[in-house]
Coordinates of C-alpha atoms (C1' of nucleotides) in Angstrom, one line a residue:
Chain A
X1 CA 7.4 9.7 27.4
X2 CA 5.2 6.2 27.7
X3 CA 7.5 4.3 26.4
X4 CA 7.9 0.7 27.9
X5 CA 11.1 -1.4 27.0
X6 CA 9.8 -4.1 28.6
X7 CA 6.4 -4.7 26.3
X8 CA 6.1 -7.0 24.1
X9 CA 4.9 -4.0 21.6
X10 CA 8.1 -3.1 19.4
X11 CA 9.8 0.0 20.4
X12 CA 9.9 1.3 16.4
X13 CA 6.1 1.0 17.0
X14 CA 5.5 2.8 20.1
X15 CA 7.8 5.2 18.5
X16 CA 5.0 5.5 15.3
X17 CA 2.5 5.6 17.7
X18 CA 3.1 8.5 19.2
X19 CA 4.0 10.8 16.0
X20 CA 1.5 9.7 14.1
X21 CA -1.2 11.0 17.0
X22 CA 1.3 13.9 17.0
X23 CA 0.0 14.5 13.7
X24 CA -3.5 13.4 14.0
X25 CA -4.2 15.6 17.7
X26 CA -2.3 18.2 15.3
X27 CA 0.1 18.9 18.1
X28 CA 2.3 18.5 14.9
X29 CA 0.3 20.9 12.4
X30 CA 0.2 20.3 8.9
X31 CA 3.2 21.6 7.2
X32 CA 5.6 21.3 9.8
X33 CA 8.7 20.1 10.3
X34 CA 9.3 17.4 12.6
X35 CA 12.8 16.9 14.2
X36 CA 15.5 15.3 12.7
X37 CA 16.3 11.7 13.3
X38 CA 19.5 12.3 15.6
X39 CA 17.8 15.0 18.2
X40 CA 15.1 12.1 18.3
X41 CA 17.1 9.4 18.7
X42 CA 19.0 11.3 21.8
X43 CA 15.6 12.8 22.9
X44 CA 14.4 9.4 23.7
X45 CA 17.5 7.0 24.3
X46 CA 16.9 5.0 21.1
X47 CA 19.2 4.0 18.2
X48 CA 18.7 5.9 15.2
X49 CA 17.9 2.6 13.1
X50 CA 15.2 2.1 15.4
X51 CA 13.9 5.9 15.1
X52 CA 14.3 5.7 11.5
X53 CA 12.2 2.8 11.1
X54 CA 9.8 4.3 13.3
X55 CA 9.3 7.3 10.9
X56 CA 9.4 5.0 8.0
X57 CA 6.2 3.5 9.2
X58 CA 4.5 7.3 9.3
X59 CA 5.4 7.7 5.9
X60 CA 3.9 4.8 4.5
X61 CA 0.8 5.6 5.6
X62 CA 0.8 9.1 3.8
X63 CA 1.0 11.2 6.9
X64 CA 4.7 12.4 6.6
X65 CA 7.2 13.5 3.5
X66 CA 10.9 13.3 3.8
X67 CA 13.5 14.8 1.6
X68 CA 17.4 14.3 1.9
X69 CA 19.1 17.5 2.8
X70 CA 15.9 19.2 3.6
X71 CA 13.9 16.9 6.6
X72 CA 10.5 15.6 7.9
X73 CA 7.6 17.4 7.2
X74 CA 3.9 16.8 8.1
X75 CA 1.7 16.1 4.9
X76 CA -1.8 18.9 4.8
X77 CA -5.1 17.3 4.4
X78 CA -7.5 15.9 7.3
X79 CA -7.3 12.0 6.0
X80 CA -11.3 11.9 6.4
X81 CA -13.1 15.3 4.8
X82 CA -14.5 16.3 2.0
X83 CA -14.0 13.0 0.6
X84 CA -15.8 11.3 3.2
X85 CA -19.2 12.9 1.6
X86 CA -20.0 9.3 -0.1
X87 CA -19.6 6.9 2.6
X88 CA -22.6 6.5 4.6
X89 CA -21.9 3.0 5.2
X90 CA -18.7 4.5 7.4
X91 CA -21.1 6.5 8.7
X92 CA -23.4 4.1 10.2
X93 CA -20.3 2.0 11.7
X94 CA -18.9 5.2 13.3
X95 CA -22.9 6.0 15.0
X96 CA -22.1 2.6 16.6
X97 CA -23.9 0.7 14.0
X98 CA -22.9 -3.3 13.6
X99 CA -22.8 -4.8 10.4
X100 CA -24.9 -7.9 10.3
X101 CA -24.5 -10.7 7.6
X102 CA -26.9 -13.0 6.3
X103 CA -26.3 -16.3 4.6
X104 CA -28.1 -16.8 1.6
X105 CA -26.8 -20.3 0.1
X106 CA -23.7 -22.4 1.1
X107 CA -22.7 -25.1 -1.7
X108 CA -20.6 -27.7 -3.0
X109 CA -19.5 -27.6 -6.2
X110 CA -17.0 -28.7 -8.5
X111 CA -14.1 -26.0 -9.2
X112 CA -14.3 -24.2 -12.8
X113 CA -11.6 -23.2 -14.6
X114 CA -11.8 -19.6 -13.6
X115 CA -11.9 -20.7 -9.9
X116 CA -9.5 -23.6 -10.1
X117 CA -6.8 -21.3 -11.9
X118 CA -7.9 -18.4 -8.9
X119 CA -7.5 -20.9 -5.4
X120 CA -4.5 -23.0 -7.6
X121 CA -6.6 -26.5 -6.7
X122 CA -7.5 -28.6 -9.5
X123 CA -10.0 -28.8 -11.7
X124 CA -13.2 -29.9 -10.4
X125 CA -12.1 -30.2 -7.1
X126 CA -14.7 -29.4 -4.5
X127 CA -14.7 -26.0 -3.5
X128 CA -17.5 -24.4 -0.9
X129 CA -19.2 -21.8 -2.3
X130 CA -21.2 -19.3 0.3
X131 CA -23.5 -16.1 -1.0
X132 CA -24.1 -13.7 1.9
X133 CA -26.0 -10.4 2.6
X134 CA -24.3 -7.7 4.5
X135 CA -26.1 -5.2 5.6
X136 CA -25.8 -2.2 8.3
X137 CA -28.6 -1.1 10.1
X138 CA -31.2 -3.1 8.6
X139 CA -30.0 -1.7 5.2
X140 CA -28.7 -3.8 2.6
X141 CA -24.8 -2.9 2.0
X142 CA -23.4 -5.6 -0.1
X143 CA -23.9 -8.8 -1.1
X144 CA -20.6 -11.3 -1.2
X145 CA -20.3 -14.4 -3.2
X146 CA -17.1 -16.4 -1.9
X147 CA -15.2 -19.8 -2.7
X148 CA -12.9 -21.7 -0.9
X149 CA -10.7 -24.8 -1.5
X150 CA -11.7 -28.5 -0.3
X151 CA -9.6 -27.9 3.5
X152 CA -12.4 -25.4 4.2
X153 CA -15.8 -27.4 3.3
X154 CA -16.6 -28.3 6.8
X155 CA -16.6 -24.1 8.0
X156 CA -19.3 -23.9 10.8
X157 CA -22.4 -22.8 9.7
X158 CA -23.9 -21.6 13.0
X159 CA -20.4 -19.5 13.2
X160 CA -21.4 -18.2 9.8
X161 CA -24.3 -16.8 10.8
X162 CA -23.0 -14.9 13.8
X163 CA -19.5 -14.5 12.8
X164 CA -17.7 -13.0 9.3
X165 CA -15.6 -14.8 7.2
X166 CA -12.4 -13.7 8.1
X167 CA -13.3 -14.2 12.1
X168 CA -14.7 -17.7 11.5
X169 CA -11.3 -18.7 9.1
X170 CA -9.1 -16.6 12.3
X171 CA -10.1 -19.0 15.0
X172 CA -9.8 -21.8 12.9
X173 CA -6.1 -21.1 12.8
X174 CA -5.6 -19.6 9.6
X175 CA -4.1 -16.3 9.7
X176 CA -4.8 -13.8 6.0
X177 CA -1.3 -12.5 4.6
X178 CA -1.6 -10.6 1.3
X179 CA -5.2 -9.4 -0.7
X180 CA -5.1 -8.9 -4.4
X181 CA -8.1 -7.3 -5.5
X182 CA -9.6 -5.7 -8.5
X183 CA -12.0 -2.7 -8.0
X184 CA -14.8 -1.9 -11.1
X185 CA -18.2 -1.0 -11.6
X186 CA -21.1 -2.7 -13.9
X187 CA -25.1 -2.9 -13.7
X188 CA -26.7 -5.1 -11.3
X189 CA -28.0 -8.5 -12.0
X190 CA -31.8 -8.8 -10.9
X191 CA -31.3 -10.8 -8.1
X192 CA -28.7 -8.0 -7.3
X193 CA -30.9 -5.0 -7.5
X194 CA -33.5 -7.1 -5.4
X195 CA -31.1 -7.8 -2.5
X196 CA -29.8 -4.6 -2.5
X197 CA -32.9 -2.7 -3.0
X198 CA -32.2 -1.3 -6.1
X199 CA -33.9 -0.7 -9.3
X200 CA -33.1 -2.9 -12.2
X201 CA -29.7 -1.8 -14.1
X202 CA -28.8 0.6 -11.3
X203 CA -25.2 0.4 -10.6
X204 CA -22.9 -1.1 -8.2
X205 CA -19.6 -1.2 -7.0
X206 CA -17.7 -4.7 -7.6
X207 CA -14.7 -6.4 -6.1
X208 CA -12.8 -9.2 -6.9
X209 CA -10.3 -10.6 -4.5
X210 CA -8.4 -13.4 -3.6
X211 CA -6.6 -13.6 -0.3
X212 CA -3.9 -15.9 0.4
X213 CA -2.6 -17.0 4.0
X214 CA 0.7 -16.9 6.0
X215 CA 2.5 -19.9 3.7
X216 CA 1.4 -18.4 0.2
X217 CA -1.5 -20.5 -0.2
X218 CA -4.9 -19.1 -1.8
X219 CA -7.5 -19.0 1.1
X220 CA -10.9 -17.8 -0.3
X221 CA -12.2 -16.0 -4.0
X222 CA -14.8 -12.8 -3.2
X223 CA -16.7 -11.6 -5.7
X224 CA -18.6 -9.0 -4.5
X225 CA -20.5 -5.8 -5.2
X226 CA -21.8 -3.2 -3.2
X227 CA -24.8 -0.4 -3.3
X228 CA -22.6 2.7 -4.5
X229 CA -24.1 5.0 -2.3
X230 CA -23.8 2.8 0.8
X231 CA -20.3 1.9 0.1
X232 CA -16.6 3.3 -1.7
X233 CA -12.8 2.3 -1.4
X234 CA -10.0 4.6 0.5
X235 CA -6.7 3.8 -1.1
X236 CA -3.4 5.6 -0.1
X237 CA -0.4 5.6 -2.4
X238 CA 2.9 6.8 -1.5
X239 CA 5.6 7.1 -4.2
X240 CA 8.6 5.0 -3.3
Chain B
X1 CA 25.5 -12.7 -10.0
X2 CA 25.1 -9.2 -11.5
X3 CA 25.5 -7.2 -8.1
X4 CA 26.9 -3.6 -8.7
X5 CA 28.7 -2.2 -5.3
X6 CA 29.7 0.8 -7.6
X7 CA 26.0 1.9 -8.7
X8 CA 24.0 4.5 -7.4
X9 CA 21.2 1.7 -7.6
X10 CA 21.1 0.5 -3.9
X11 CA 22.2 -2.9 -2.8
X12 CA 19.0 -4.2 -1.5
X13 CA 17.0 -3.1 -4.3
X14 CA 19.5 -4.8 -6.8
X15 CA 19.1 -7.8 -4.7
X16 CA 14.9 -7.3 -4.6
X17 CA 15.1 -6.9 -8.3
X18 CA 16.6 -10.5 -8.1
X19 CA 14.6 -11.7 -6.2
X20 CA 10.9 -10.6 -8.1
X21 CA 12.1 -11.9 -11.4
X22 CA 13.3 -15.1 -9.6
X23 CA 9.6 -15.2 -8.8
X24 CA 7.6 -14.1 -11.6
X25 CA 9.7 -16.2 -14.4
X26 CA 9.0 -19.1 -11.7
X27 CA 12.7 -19.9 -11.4
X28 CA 11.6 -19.7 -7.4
X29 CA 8.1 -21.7 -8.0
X30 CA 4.6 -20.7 -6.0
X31 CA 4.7 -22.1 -3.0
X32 CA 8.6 -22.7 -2.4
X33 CA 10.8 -21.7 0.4
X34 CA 13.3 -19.4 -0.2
X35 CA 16.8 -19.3 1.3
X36 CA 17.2 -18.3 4.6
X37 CA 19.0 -14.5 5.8
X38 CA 21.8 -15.5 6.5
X39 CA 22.6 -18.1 3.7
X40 CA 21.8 -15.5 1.5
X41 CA 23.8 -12.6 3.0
X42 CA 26.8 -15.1 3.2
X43 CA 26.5 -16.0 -0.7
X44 CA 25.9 -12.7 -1.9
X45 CA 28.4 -10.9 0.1
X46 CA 26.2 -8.4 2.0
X47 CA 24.9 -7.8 5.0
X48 CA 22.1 -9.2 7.1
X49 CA 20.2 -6.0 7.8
X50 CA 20.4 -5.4 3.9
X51 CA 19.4 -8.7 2.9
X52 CA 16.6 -8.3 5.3
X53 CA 15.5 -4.6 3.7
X54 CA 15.7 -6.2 0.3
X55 CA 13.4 -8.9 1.3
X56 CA 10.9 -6.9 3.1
X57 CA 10.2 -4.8 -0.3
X58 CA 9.0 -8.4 -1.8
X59 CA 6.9 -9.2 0.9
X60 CA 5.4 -5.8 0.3
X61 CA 4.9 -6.2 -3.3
X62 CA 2.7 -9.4 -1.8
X63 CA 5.1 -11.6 -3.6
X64 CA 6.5 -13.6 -0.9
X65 CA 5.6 -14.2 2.9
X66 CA 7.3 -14.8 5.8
X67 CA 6.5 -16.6 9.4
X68 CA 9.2 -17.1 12.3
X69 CA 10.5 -19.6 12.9
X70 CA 9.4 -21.5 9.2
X71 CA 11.2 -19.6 6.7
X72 CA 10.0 -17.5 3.8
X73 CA 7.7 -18.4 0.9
X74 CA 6.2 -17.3 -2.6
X75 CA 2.7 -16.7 -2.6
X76 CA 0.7 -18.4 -5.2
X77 CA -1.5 -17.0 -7.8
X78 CA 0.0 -15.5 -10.9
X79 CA -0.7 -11.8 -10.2
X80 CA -2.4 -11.3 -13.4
X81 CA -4.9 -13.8 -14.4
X82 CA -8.3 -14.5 -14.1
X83 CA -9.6 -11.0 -12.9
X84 CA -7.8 -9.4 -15.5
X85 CA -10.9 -10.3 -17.9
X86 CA -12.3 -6.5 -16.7
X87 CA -9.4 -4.4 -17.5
X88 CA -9.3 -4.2 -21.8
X89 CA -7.9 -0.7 -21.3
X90 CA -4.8 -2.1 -19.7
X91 CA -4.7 -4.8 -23.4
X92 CA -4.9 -1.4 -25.4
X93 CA -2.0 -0.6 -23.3
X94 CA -0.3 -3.8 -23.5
X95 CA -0.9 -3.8 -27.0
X96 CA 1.3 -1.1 -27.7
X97 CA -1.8 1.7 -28.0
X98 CA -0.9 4.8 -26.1
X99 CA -3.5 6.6 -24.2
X100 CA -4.1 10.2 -25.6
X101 CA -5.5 13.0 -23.4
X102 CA -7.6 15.6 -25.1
X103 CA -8.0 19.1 -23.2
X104 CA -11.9 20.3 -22.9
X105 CA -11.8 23.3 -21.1
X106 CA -9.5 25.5 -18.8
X107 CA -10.7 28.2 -16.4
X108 CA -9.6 29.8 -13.5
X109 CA -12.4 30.1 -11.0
X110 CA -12.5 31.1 -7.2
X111 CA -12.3 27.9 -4.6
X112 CA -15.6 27.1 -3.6
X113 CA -15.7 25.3 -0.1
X114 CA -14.6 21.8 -0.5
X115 CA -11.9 22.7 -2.9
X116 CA -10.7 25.4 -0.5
X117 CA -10.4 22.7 2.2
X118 CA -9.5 19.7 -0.1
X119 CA -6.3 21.5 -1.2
X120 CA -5.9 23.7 1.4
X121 CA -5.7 27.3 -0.1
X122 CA -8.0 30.2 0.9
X123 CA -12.0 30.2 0.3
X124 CA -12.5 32.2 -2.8
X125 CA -8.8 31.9 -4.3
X126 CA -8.1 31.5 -7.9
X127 CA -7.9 28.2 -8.8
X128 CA -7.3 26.2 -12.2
X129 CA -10.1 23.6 -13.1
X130 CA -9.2 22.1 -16.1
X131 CA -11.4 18.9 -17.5
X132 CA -9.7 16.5 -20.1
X133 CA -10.8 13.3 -22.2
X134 CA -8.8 10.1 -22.0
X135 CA -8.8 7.9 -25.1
X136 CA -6.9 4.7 -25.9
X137 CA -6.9 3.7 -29.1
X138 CA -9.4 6.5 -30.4
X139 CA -11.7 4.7 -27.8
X140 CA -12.8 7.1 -24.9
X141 CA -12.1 6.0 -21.1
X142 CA -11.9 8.3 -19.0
X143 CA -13.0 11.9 -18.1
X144 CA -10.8 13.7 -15.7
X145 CA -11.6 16.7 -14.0
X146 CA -9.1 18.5 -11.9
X147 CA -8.6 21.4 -9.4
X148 CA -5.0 22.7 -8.6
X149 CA -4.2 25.8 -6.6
X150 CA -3.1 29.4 -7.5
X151 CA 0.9 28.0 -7.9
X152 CA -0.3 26.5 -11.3
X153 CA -2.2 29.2 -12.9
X154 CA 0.0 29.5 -16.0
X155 CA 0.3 26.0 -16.6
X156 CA 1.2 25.7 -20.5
X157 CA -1.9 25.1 -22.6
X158 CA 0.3 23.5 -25.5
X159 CA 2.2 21.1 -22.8
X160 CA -1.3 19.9 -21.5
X161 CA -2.5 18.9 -25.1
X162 CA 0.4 17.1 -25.7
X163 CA 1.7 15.6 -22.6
X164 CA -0.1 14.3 -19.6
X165 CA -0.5 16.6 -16.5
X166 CA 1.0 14.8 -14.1
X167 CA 4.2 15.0 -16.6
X168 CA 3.8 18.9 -17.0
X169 CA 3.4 19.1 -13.6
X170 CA 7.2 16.9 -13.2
X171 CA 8.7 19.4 -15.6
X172 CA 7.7 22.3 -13.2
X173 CA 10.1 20.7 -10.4
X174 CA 7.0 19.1 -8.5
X175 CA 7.4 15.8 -7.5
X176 CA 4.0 13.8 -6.1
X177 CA 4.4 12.1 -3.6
X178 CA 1.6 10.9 -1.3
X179 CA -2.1 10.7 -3.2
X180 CA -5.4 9.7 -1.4
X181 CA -8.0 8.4 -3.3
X182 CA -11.6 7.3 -3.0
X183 CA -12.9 4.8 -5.4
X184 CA -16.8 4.8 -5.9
X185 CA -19.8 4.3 -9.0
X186 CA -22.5 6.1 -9.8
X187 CA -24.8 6.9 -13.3
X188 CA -23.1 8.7 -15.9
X189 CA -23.9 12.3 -15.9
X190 CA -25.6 13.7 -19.3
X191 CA -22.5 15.1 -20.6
X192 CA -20.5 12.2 -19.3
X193 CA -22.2 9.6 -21.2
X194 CA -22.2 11.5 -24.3
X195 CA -18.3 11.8 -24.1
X196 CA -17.8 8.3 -22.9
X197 CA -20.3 7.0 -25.7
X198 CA -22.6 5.2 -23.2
X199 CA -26.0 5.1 -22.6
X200 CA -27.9 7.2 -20.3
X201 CA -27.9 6.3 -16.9
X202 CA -25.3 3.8 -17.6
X203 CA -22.5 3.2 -14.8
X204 CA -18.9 4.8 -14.7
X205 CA -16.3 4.1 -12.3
X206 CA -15.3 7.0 -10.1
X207 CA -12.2 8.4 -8.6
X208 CA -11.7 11.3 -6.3
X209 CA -8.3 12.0 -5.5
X210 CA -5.7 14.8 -3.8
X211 CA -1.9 14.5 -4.7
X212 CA 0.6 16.2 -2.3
X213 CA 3.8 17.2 -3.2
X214 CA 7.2 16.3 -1.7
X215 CA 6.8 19.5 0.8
X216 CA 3.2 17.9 1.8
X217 CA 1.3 20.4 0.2
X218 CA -1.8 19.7 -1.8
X219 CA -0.8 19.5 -5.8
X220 CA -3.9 18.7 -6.8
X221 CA -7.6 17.2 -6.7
X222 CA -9.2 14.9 -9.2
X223 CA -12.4 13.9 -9.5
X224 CA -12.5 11.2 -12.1
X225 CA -15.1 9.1 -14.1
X226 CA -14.3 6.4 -15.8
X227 CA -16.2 3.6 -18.7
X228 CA -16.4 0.2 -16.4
X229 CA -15.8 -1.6 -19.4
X230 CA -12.2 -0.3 -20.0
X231 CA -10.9 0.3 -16.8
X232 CA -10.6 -1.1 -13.0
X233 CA -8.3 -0.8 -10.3
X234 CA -5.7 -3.2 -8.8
X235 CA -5.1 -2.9 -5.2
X236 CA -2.6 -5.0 -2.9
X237 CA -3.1 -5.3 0.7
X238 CA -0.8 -6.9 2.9
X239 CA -1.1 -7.6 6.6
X240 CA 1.6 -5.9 8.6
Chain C
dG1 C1' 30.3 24.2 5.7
dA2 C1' 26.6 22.6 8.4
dG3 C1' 22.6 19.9 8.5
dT4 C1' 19.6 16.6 6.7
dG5 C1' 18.1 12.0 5.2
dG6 C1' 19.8 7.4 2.6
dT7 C1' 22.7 3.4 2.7
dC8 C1' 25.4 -0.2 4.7
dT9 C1' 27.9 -2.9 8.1
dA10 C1' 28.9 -6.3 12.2
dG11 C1' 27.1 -8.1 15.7
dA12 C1' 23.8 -9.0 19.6
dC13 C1' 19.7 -11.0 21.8
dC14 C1' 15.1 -12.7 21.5
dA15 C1' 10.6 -15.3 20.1
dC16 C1' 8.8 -18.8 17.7
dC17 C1' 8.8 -23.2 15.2
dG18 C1' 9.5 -28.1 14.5
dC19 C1' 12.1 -32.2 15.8
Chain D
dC1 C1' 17.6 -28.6 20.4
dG2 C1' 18.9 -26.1 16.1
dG3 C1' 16.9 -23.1 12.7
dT4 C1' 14.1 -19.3 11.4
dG5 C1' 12.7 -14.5 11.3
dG6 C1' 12.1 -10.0 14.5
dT7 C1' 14.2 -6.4 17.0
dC8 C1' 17.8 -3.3 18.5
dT9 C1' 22.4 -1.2 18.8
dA10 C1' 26.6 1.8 17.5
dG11 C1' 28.8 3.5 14.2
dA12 C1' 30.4 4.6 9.4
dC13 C1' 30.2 7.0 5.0
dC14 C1' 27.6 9.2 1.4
dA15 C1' 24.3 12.4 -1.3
dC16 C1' 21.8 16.2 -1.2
dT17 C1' 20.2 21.1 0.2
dC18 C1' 20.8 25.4 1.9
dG19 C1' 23.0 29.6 3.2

DNA sequence: GAGTGGTCTAGACCACCGC
DNA sequence: CGGTGGTCTAGACCACTCG
């Protein structure tokens, strides 16, 4: 047992920790039943709140199933196959690829409606507006249109270059809460299909998202679309 | 304060209730603190640790965030506007239109590989492929092919015309639980576009997705297409 | 009836924030 | 320093499932 009172680490997350590599090491096969919360709370000298919360966390990431009166069980399906077919992008990360990005324009401009509404500033406000190419082994993955509000109009552009985003807005203090975002598809514009290397109409994977920080307040609009081939989203759902 | 102690309707999801439609009828405005634990626990009569559990399912939703030693705060952004231009399927919806689902064709066939280990059932065992049309207001969406194991063999024709198949599948006594899903584009197939009504070539939306049950056993596999124009998907992140 | 998870309580101590 | 949320405990009672 490696668990350590004394860390700062929660104990309900060392707890999560070590079934959910359990599950993943399949020491716990698929289909199994786990033990019930009381044996593992005397097992390992911890309070069954704690243990239950603990569990709780396992389930909402899809790897376990409960049911009253019956118990814990171990949900089948290796998270990453068959699936995973369409993703070379996660392919070239995982073969120790970095993803470089590229900045294509960085401007200020007066905040639309659309955008004003989006970031909650007002209307023509000045917003910073960056385009950026991602790509992943020297091939073009995505390119990213973003807009921030006025606090953000002095963001480093030498950080830019080297840095993402999220990094550059990180060590300027600002820590990313909650991401609403809105997944389609559509044809690519031309200077899309150039970017990206694809041929004119082909089609791309889009996202629209806008990502507020740790006291509610919008942070940053991304519109962006990525080559379909290179790129996909993994969404888990568990019914509550 | 319409608290039920006698309801089957748990405390702290009453008090979530509350809480959300505080928030989206903007009685609680964007932005604005909300009262602390213990003020609340006091004035409502419950407990801290419930009070705490009810809040933590609006922080989930991404409707509120919280920081130590500040307080608790609604996030801005109404969380429907602006990038809900895409979604017209979700107006027909709205609009009182109810989606119909038309069946196409039913077969039991054996399980090739990647069904075999997507829903994890013997290479080569029977398994039911059905493929259905989604329309909304007499306006094609959405064509849905899906895989389910030998269990579901005599699914009822009639009941899949009329009703959709997750519903069918709820009558049986299975309840979903847990579904992983990986959202992509590509061109519409021949036989696609000529169902969807688009052009050649044109883009769809794509969705390949396996439901477990409450047991953890695979349900079910879907591998769905979709018109871009009609339909997106909304996802909610929120950093834990 | 025995075993399981689901809910709720009353209280404790701590870490972090701003004044 | 006082106020906030984050963690943890010990125990209670209930609802559900199964044999």
């Amino acid at each position: 047992m490696d668990l350590d009172r004394s860390s700062p680490v929660p104990l309900y997350y060392q707890v999560a920790e070590r079934i959910e590599s359990a599950i993943t090491s399949h020491a716990l096969p698929a289909g199994s039943r786990i033990e019930n919360e009381i044996a593992l709370s005397e097992r390992l000298g911890i309070s069954r709140p704690t243990i239950r919360r603990a569990i709780q966390e396992v389930v909402d990431k899809g790897l376990l199933v409960r049911r009253r009166g019956i118990g814990t069980q171990v949900v089948q399906g290796q998270v990453t196959r068959g699936l995973e077919l369409t993703s070379l992008f996660d392919d070239l990360i995982r073969g120790g690829q970095v993803p470089t990005t590229e900045l294509l324009s960085r401007e200020t401009l007066p905040a639309s409606a659309a955008v004003a509404e989006a970031l909650a500033v007002p209307l023509g406000s000045d917003t910073l507006h960056l385009r950026r190419l991602r790509s992943a082994d020297g091939v073009p993955v995505a390119v990213l249109d973003n807009v921030l509000p006025a606090d953000y109009l002095d963001l480093d552009t030498a950080a830019l270059q080297n840095y993402g985003l999220y990094q550059v807005l990180r060590s300027r203090g600002t820590t990313m809460r909650v991401a609403r975002q809105r997944i389609g598809a559509r044809r690519a514009s031309a200077d899309e299909s150039e970017l990206l290397e694809l041929e004119d109409g082909a089609p791309v994977l889009t996202a629209s998202r806008t990502v507020f920080d740790d006291s509610g307040r919008a942070v940053e609009l991304g519109t962006h679309c990525y080559r379909p081939d290179l790129y996909s989203f993994d969404v888990t759902l568990v019914q509550k």
